[in-house]
Amino acid sequence: MSIFKTKRLATITIVYWFVLLYIIAALVYWFISLQHHNTRMSDLLLNELKHDQPGYNQKVAEIMDARRRKTAQYIGEGSTFLVLILIGAVFVYRATRRQLTLSLQQQNFMMAVTHELKTPIAVTMLNLETMQKRRLEEHQQQKLINITLQEVNRLNSLCNNILLASQLDAGEYKISKNQINLSELAKRVFNDFKTRNAARELTATFDDNLIVTGEELLLEMLLTNIVENAIKYSPRNAPVDISLFKDTEGIHFIVKDEGPGIAESERNKIFQKFYRVGNEATRTAKGTGLGLYLSKQIAKDHHAAITVKSNGEKGSVFTVTLPSS
């Protein structure tokens, strides 16, 4: 967060608490003033009574009873106003904090997505300009073409994530229900990552012919985002293990990595839109904060569960459990 935004947040917070305390102080002052007025009126009525007049004790009792009822009325009204003010203050404060947090997350998203867009575009332009200006050997040309296609695929994946997030939020995406061979889909996702990350140690164990009901495009995006997240946050020499199997609870897609891991306090937050662990100054891994958010939404739409836990001393284990058909 910039210094300007930090100062603005501090100013808003100070003004908010000042106004709230002022309102509470005014309410207390109102109660004290009314109670003082009530006491003075009752004392004035008591002073007007004569001890020898008929029904003196009864009138004193009536005046004191009226005084107590007024006091109870002021306490009741004051307490009600105080409770309403505090409830309203809590809602306003939480809504303001939520809006500021969302604004910061959107700012971080714009910074991240700008970087994510510029990188593949720059690489693609450089490769194309190189092939245009120089005569390259066939194998060199093919290498540049493959790198360019990988960057274009990255760009396409990013655009798909942004578009899908927008459609899901607007409720405009209609999910079709088809019989999907999840084993074949998982193998295709794994082979794609294996091709793009030939130097990485990726291992996989898949049971055959595991069938689920859902939309193939969304399920592919779900598996892709989980695997990509593990590769992105793991050291280059650390293995990533992928498995797919079925038991009595359903079909489990599990991805284990040996990255820095995720603190327990962060494990629910990572599925929030735009949320990324750490801050933009300390993050080294690329990302927009949409991958795990979309994974959670896709899992929910397919009546599946997605969880994350620690992988021993280091790393994380992501598990997607889908109902079998």
Short mmCIF file of C-alpha atoms in Angstrom, two decimals:
data_model
loop_
_atom_site.label_atom_id
_atom_site.label_comp_id
_atom_site.label_asym_id
_atom_site.label_seq_id
_atom_site.Cartn_x
_atom_site.Cartn_y
_atom_site.Cartn_z
CA MET A 1 0.00 0.00 0.00
CA SER A 2 1.35 3.43 -0.94
CA ILE A 3 2.17 6.08 1.67
CA PHE A 4 -0.74 8.19 0.40
CA LYS A 5 -3.21 5.35 0.80
CA THR A 6 -1.80 4.51 4.25
CA LYS A 7 -2.20 8.13 5.38
CA ARG A 8 -5.70 8.27 3.92
CA LEU A 9 -6.69 5.08 5.73
CA ALA A 10 -5.23 6.44 9.00
CA THR A 11 -7.12 9.73 8.54
CA ILE A 12 -10.40 7.95 7.81
CA THR A 13 -9.94 5.71 10.85
CA ILE A 14 -9.18 8.66 13.17
CA VAL A 15 -12.16 10.67 11.89
CA TYR A 16 -14.43 7.63 12.17
CA TRP A 17 -13.51 6.94 15.80
CA PHE A 18 -13.71 10.65 16.68
CA VAL A 19 -17.25 10.93 15.29
CA LEU A 20 -18.30 7.69 17.00
CA LEU A 21 -16.91 8.79 20.38
CA TYR A 22 -18.53 12.21 19.94
CA ILE A 23 -21.93 10.59 19.32
CA ILE A 24 -21.55 8.34 22.37
CA ALA A 25 -20.44 11.32 24.51
CA ALA A 26 -23.45 13.34 23.28
CA LEU A 27 -25.74 10.43 24.17
CA VAL A 28 -24.26 10.22 27.69
CA TYR A 29 -24.59 14.00 28.08
CA TRP A 30 -28.24 13.77 26.94
CA PHE A 31 -28.94 11.10 29.57
CA ILE A 32 -27.23 13.07 32.36
CA SER A 33 -29.10 16.27 31.42
CA LEU A 34 -32.51 14.55 31.32
CA GLN A 35 -31.83 12.75 34.57
CA HIS A 36 -30.78 16.02 36.21
CA HIS A 37 -33.94 17.70 34.91
CA ASN A 38 -36.03 14.76 36.19
CA THR A 39 -34.47 15.06 39.65
CA ARG A 40 -35.02 18.81 39.78
CA MET A 41 -38.68 18.46 38.76
CA SER A 42 -39.36 15.78 41.33
CA ASP A 43 -37.59 17.82 44.04
CA LEU A 44 -39.63 20.88 43.06
CA LEU A 45 -42.88 18.91 43.32
CA LEU A 46 -41.85 17.52 46.72
CA ASN A 47 -41.02 21.02 48.02
CA GLU A 48 -44.48 22.24 47.01
CA LEU A 49 -46.13 19.59 49.22
CA LYS A 50 -47.10 20.42 52.78
CA HIS A 51 -46.56 17.81 55.47
CA ASP A 52 -49.95 18.44 57.08
CA GLN A 53 -52.02 18.25 53.89
CA PRO A 54 -54.23 15.18 53.34
CA GLY A 55 -52.67 12.30 51.36
CA TYR A 56 -49.14 13.63 51.78
CA ASN A 57 -47.47 10.21 51.85
CA GLN A 58 -49.43 8.97 48.84
CA LYS A 59 -48.46 12.02 46.78
CA VAL A 60 -44.81 11.63 47.76
CA ALA A 61 -44.97 7.99 46.66
CA GLU A 62 -46.56 9.02 43.32
CA ILE A 63 -43.86 11.66 42.68
CA MET A 64 -41.05 9.20 43.47
CA ASP A 65 -42.69 6.52 41.33
CA ALA A 66 -42.94 8.95 38.39
CA ARG A 67 -39.28 9.85 38.93
CA ARG A 68 -38.24 6.19 38.79
CA ARG A 69 -40.35 5.57 35.67
CA LYS A 70 -38.72 8.55 33.94
CA THR A 71 -35.29 7.27 34.90
CA ALA A 72 -36.13 3.81 33.57
CA GLN A 73 -37.45 5.40 30.36
CA TYR A 74 -34.21 7.38 29.85
CA ILE A 75 -32.09 4.29 30.53
CA GLY A 76 -34.16 2.19 28.12
CA GLU A 77 -34.14 4.77 25.34
CA GLY A 78 -30.45 5.57 25.86
CA SER A 79 -29.47 1.90 25.85
CA THR A 80 -31.50 1.27 22.70
CA PHE A 81 -29.89 4.21 20.90
CA LEU A 82 -26.43 3.15 22.10
CA VAL A 83 -26.90 -0.43 20.88
CA LEU A 84 -28.22 0.77 17.49
CA ILE A 85 -25.32 3.22 17.15
CA LEU A 86 -22.75 0.54 17.99
CA ILE A 87 -24.33 -2.01 15.63
CA GLY A 88 -24.40 0.57 12.85
CA ALA A 89 -20.82 1.57 13.61
CA VAL A 90 -19.63 -2.03 13.39
CA PHE A 91 -21.38 -2.53 10.03
CA VAL A 92 -20.03 0.74 8.64
CA TYR A 93 -16.50 0.00 9.87
CA ARG A 94 -16.51 -3.55 8.47
CA ALA A 95 -17.96 -2.40 5.14
CA THR A 96 -15.36 0.36 4.88
CA ARG A 97 -12.49 -1.99 5.71
CA ARG A 98 -13.84 -4.55 3.25
CA GLN A 99 -14.07 -1.92 0.51
CA LEU A 100 -10.55 -0.65 1.19
CA THR A 101 -9.21 -4.21 1.20
CA LEU A 102 -10.97 -4.95 -2.08
CA SER A 103 -9.62 -1.73 -3.56
CA LEU A 104 -6.08 -2.70 -2.54
CA GLN A 105 -6.52 -6.22 -3.93
CA GLN A 106 -7.80 -4.81 -7.22
CA GLN A 107 -4.81 -2.46 -7.38
CA ASN A 108 -2.45 -5.40 -6.77
CA PHE A 109 -4.36 -7.39 -9.40
CA MET A 110 -3.91 -4.63 -11.98
CA MET A 111 -0.18 -4.49 -11.21
CA ALA A 112 0.14 -8.26 -11.46
CA VAL A 113 -1.99 -8.68 -14.58
CA THR A 114 -0.10 -5.87 -16.32
CA HIS A 115 3.15 -7.70 -15.67
CA GLU A 116 1.59 -11.02 -16.71
CA LEU A 117 0.41 -9.48 -19.99
CA LYS A 118 3.61 -7.63 -20.81
CA THR A 119 5.91 -10.63 -20.33
CA PRO A 120 4.44 -12.98 -22.98
CA ILE A 121 3.85 -10.07 -25.36
CA ALA A 122 7.48 -8.94 -25.02
CA VAL A 123 8.82 -12.48 -25.49
CA THR A 124 6.58 -13.07 -28.51
CA MET A 125 7.62 -9.79 -30.15
CA LEU A 126 11.30 -10.48 -29.52
CA ASN A 127 11.10 -13.98 -31.01
CA LEU A 128 9.18 -12.83 -34.06
CA GLU A 129 11.57 -9.93 -34.66
CA THR A 130 14.52 -12.31 -34.33
CA MET A 131 13.07 -14.68 -36.94
CA GLN A 132 12.25 -11.74 -39.20
CA LYS A 133 15.71 -10.13 -39.11
CA ARG A 134 17.95 -13.19 -39.05
CA ARG A 135 18.33 -16.39 -40.99
CA LEU A 136 18.19 -19.14 -38.37
CA GLU A 137 18.87 -22.82 -38.47
CA GLU A 138 15.79 -25.01 -38.58
CA HIS A 139 16.20 -26.25 -35.01
CA GLN A 140 16.75 -22.67 -33.75
CA GLN A 141 13.65 -21.50 -35.55
CA GLN A 142 11.57 -24.35 -34.14
CA LYS A 143 12.83 -23.58 -30.65
CA LEU A 144 11.75 -19.94 -30.93
CA ILE A 145 8.39 -20.99 -32.34
CA ASN A 146 7.83 -23.39 -29.42
CA ILE A 147 8.75 -20.68 -26.90
CA THR A 148 6.42 -18.24 -28.63
CA LEU A 149 3.54 -20.75 -28.57
CA GLN A 150 4.11 -21.33 -24.86
CA GLU A 151 3.91 -17.60 -24.17
CA VAL A 152 0.78 -17.29 -26.31
CA ASN A 153 -0.77 -20.17 -24.36
CA ARG A 154 0.07 -18.34 -21.15
CA LEU A 155 -1.59 -15.23 -22.49
CA ASN A 156 -4.64 -17.19 -23.61
CA SER A 157 -4.91 -18.89 -20.21
CA LEU A 158 -4.74 -15.53 -18.41
CA CYS A 159 -7.45 -14.06 -20.64
CA ASN A 160 -9.64 -17.12 -20.06
CA ASN A 161 -9.23 -16.78 -16.29
CA ILE A 162 -10.18 -13.11 -16.32
CA LEU A 163 -13.16 -13.71 -18.62
CA LEU A 164 -14.41 -16.69 -16.63
CA ALA A 165 -14.07 -14.82 -13.31
CA SER A 166 -16.17 -11.99 -14.74
CA GLN A 167 -18.82 -14.39 -16.07
CA LEU A 168 -19.03 -16.36 -12.84
CA ASP A 169 -19.41 -13.18 -10.77
CA ALA A 170 -22.18 -11.95 -13.07
CA GLY A 171 -23.91 -15.35 -13.05
CA GLU A 172 -23.77 -15.46 -16.84
CA TYR A 173 -21.85 -18.70 -17.26
CA LYS A 174 -24.09 -21.69 -17.94
CA ILE A 175 -22.50 -24.98 -16.93
CA SER A 176 -23.30 -28.02 -19.03
CA LYS A 177 -23.42 -31.47 -17.46
CA ASN A 178 -21.66 -34.19 -19.42
CA GLN A 179 -19.95 -37.47 -18.63
CA ILE A 180 -16.21 -36.69 -18.47
CA ASN A 181 -13.37 -39.18 -18.30
CA LEU A 182 -11.36 -37.40 -15.61
CA SER A 183 -8.45 -39.82 -15.99
CA GLU A 184 -7.92 -38.85 -19.63
CA LEU A 185 -8.37 -35.17 -18.79
CA ALA A 186 -5.82 -35.34 -15.96
CA LYS A 187 -3.32 -37.14 -18.22
CA ARG A 188 -3.73 -34.46 -20.87
CA VAL A 189 -3.13 -31.69 -18.32
CA PHE A 190 -0.09 -33.51 -16.92
CA ASN A 191 1.44 -34.12 -20.37
CA ASP A 192 0.96 -30.46 -21.25
CA PHE A 193 2.83 -29.34 -18.12
CA LYS A 194 5.48 -32.00 -18.65
CA THR A 195 6.11 -30.66 -22.17
CA ARG A 196 6.26 -27.04 -21.05
CA ASN A 197 8.42 -27.83 -18.00
CA ALA A 198 10.79 -30.48 -19.31
CA ALA A 199 13.45 -29.62 -16.72
CA ARG A 200 11.06 -30.03 -13.78
CA GLU A 201 10.58 -33.26 -11.83
CA LEU A 202 6.86 -33.96 -12.35
CA THR A 203 5.46 -37.37 -11.38
CA ALA A 204 1.94 -38.69 -11.78
CA THR A 205 -0.15 -41.69 -10.73
CA PHE A 206 -3.60 -41.92 -12.32
CA ASP A 207 -6.30 -44.56 -12.00
CA ASP A 208 -7.97 -45.32 -15.32
CA ASN A 209 -11.53 -44.57 -16.46
CA LEU A 210 -12.70 -42.38 -13.58
CA ILE A 211 -15.93 -40.74 -14.75
CA VAL A 212 -17.43 -37.51 -13.37
CA THR A 213 -20.32 -35.29 -14.40
CA GLY A 214 -19.53 -31.72 -15.38
CA GLU A 215 -18.10 -29.42 -18.02
CA GLU A 216 -14.78 -30.44 -19.51
CA LEU A 217 -13.46 -26.90 -20.06
CA LEU A 218 -14.04 -25.90 -16.44
CA LEU A 219 -12.67 -29.15 -15.02
CA GLU A 220 -9.57 -28.78 -17.17
CA MET A 221 -9.13 -25.24 -15.87
CA LEU A 222 -9.56 -26.50 -12.29
CA LEU A 223 -6.85 -29.17 -12.64
CA THR A 224 -4.59 -26.79 -14.58
CA ASN A 225 -4.79 -24.04 -11.96
CA ILE A 226 -3.97 -26.43 -9.10
CA VAL A 227 -0.95 -27.93 -10.89
CA GLU A 228 0.25 -24.54 -12.14
CA ASN A 229 0.04 -23.15 -8.61
CA ALA A 230 2.25 -25.99 -7.29
CA ILE A 231 4.84 -25.52 -10.04
CA LYS A 232 4.83 -21.74 -9.70
CA TYR A 233 5.58 -21.70 -5.97
CA SER A 234 8.02 -24.61 -5.87
CA PRO A 235 11.80 -24.40 -6.36
CA ARG A 236 12.93 -25.52 -9.81
CA ASN A 237 14.72 -28.57 -8.38
CA ALA A 238 11.80 -29.63 -6.15
CA PRO A 239 9.45 -32.40 -7.29
CA VAL A 240 5.71 -31.99 -7.82
CA ASP A 241 3.64 -35.14 -7.40
CA ILE A 242 0.16 -35.54 -8.93
CA SER A 243 -2.24 -38.39 -8.25
CA LEU A 244 -5.81 -39.33 -9.16
CA PHE A 245 -7.69 -42.17 -7.51
CA LYS A 246 -11.11 -43.22 -6.31
CA ASP A 247 -12.32 -44.43 -2.91
CA THR A 248 -15.61 -44.56 -1.00
CA GLU A 249 -15.61 -40.77 -0.50
CA GLY A 250 -15.29 -39.93 -4.21
CA ILE A 251 -12.60 -39.19 -6.77
CA HIS A 252 -9.52 -37.41 -5.43
CA PHE A 253 -7.13 -35.26 -7.45
CA ILE A 254 -4.10 -34.52 -5.25
CA VAL A 255 -1.13 -32.27 -5.97
CA LYS A 256 1.85 -32.23 -3.60
CA ASP A 257 4.67 -29.72 -3.78
CA GLU A 258 7.74 -28.81 -1.73
CA GLY A 259 7.40 -25.05 -1.88
CA PRO A 260 7.40 -22.59 1.03
CA GLY A 261 4.03 -23.84 2.21
CA ILE A 262 0.99 -21.85 3.31
CA ALA A 263 0.43 -20.68 6.88
CA GLU A 264 -2.70 -22.07 8.50
CA SER A 265 -4.10 -18.55 8.92
CA GLU A 266 -3.80 -18.00 5.14
CA ARG A 267 -5.36 -21.26 3.93
CA ASN A 268 -8.91 -19.94 3.71
CA LYS A 269 -7.85 -16.56 2.32
CA ILE A 270 -5.98 -17.96 -0.69
CA PHE A 271 -9.30 -18.86 -2.33
CA GLN A 272 -10.54 -15.26 -2.18
CA LYS A 273 -10.63 -13.22 -5.35
CA PHE A 274 -7.39 -11.30 -6.07
CA TYR A 275 -5.84 -12.55 -2.81
CA ARG A 276 -2.15 -13.48 -2.86
CA VAL A 277 0.05 -14.45 0.07
CA GLY A 278 2.49 -11.69 1.00
CA ASN A 279 2.60 -8.36 -0.81
CA GLU A 280 3.58 -7.13 -4.26
CA ALA A 281 7.02 -6.05 -3.08
CA THR A 282 7.99 -9.46 -1.65
CA ARG A 283 6.29 -11.84 -4.11
CA THR A 284 8.57 -13.41 -6.67
CA ALA A 285 6.11 -15.85 -8.29
CA LYS A 286 3.94 -14.55 -11.10
CA GLY A 287 0.19 -14.55 -10.66
CA THR A 288 -3.02 -12.52 -10.55
CA GLY A 289 -4.82 -14.00 -7.55
CA LEU A 290 -7.52 -15.52 -9.77
CA GLY A 291 -6.38 -19.13 -10.20
CA LEU A 292 -7.34 -20.53 -6.81
CA TYR A 293 -10.46 -18.32 -6.67
CA LEU A 294 -11.67 -19.84 -9.94
CA SER A 295 -10.71 -23.32 -8.75
CA LYS A 296 -12.90 -22.86 -5.67
CA GLN A 297 -15.83 -21.60 -7.73
CA ILE A 298 -15.52 -24.41 -10.30
CA ALA A 299 -15.29 -27.02 -7.54
CA LYS A 300 -18.39 -25.54 -5.88
CA ASP A 301 -20.34 -25.61 -9.17
CA HIS A 302 -19.41 -29.30 -9.58
CA HIS A 303 -20.40 -30.20 -5.99
CA ALA A 304 -16.74 -30.86 -5.23
CA ALA A 305 -14.55 -29.88 -2.30
CA ILE A 306 -11.09 -28.35 -2.47
CA THR A 307 -8.78 -28.32 0.56
CA VAL A 308 -5.17 -27.49 1.34
CA LYS A 309 -2.90 -28.77 4.10
CA SER A 310 0.78 -28.88 4.95
CA ASN A 311 3.04 -31.34 3.18
CA GLY A 312 5.15 -32.25 6.19
CA GLU A 313 8.00 -29.88 6.95
CA LYS A 314 7.66 -27.91 3.71
CA GLY A 315 5.24 -27.55 0.86
CA SER A 316 1.50 -27.93 0.49
CA VAL A 317 -1.00 -30.60 -0.52
CA PHE A 318 -4.04 -29.53 -2.53
CA THR A 319 -6.89 -32.02 -2.74
CA VAL A 320 -9.94 -31.81 -4.99
CA THR A 321 -12.64 -34.35 -4.17
CA LEU A 322 -15.35 -34.83 -6.79
CA PRO A 323 -18.43 -37.06 -6.67
CA SER A 324 -18.12 -40.02 -9.01
CA SER A 325 -20.77 -40.72 -11.63
#
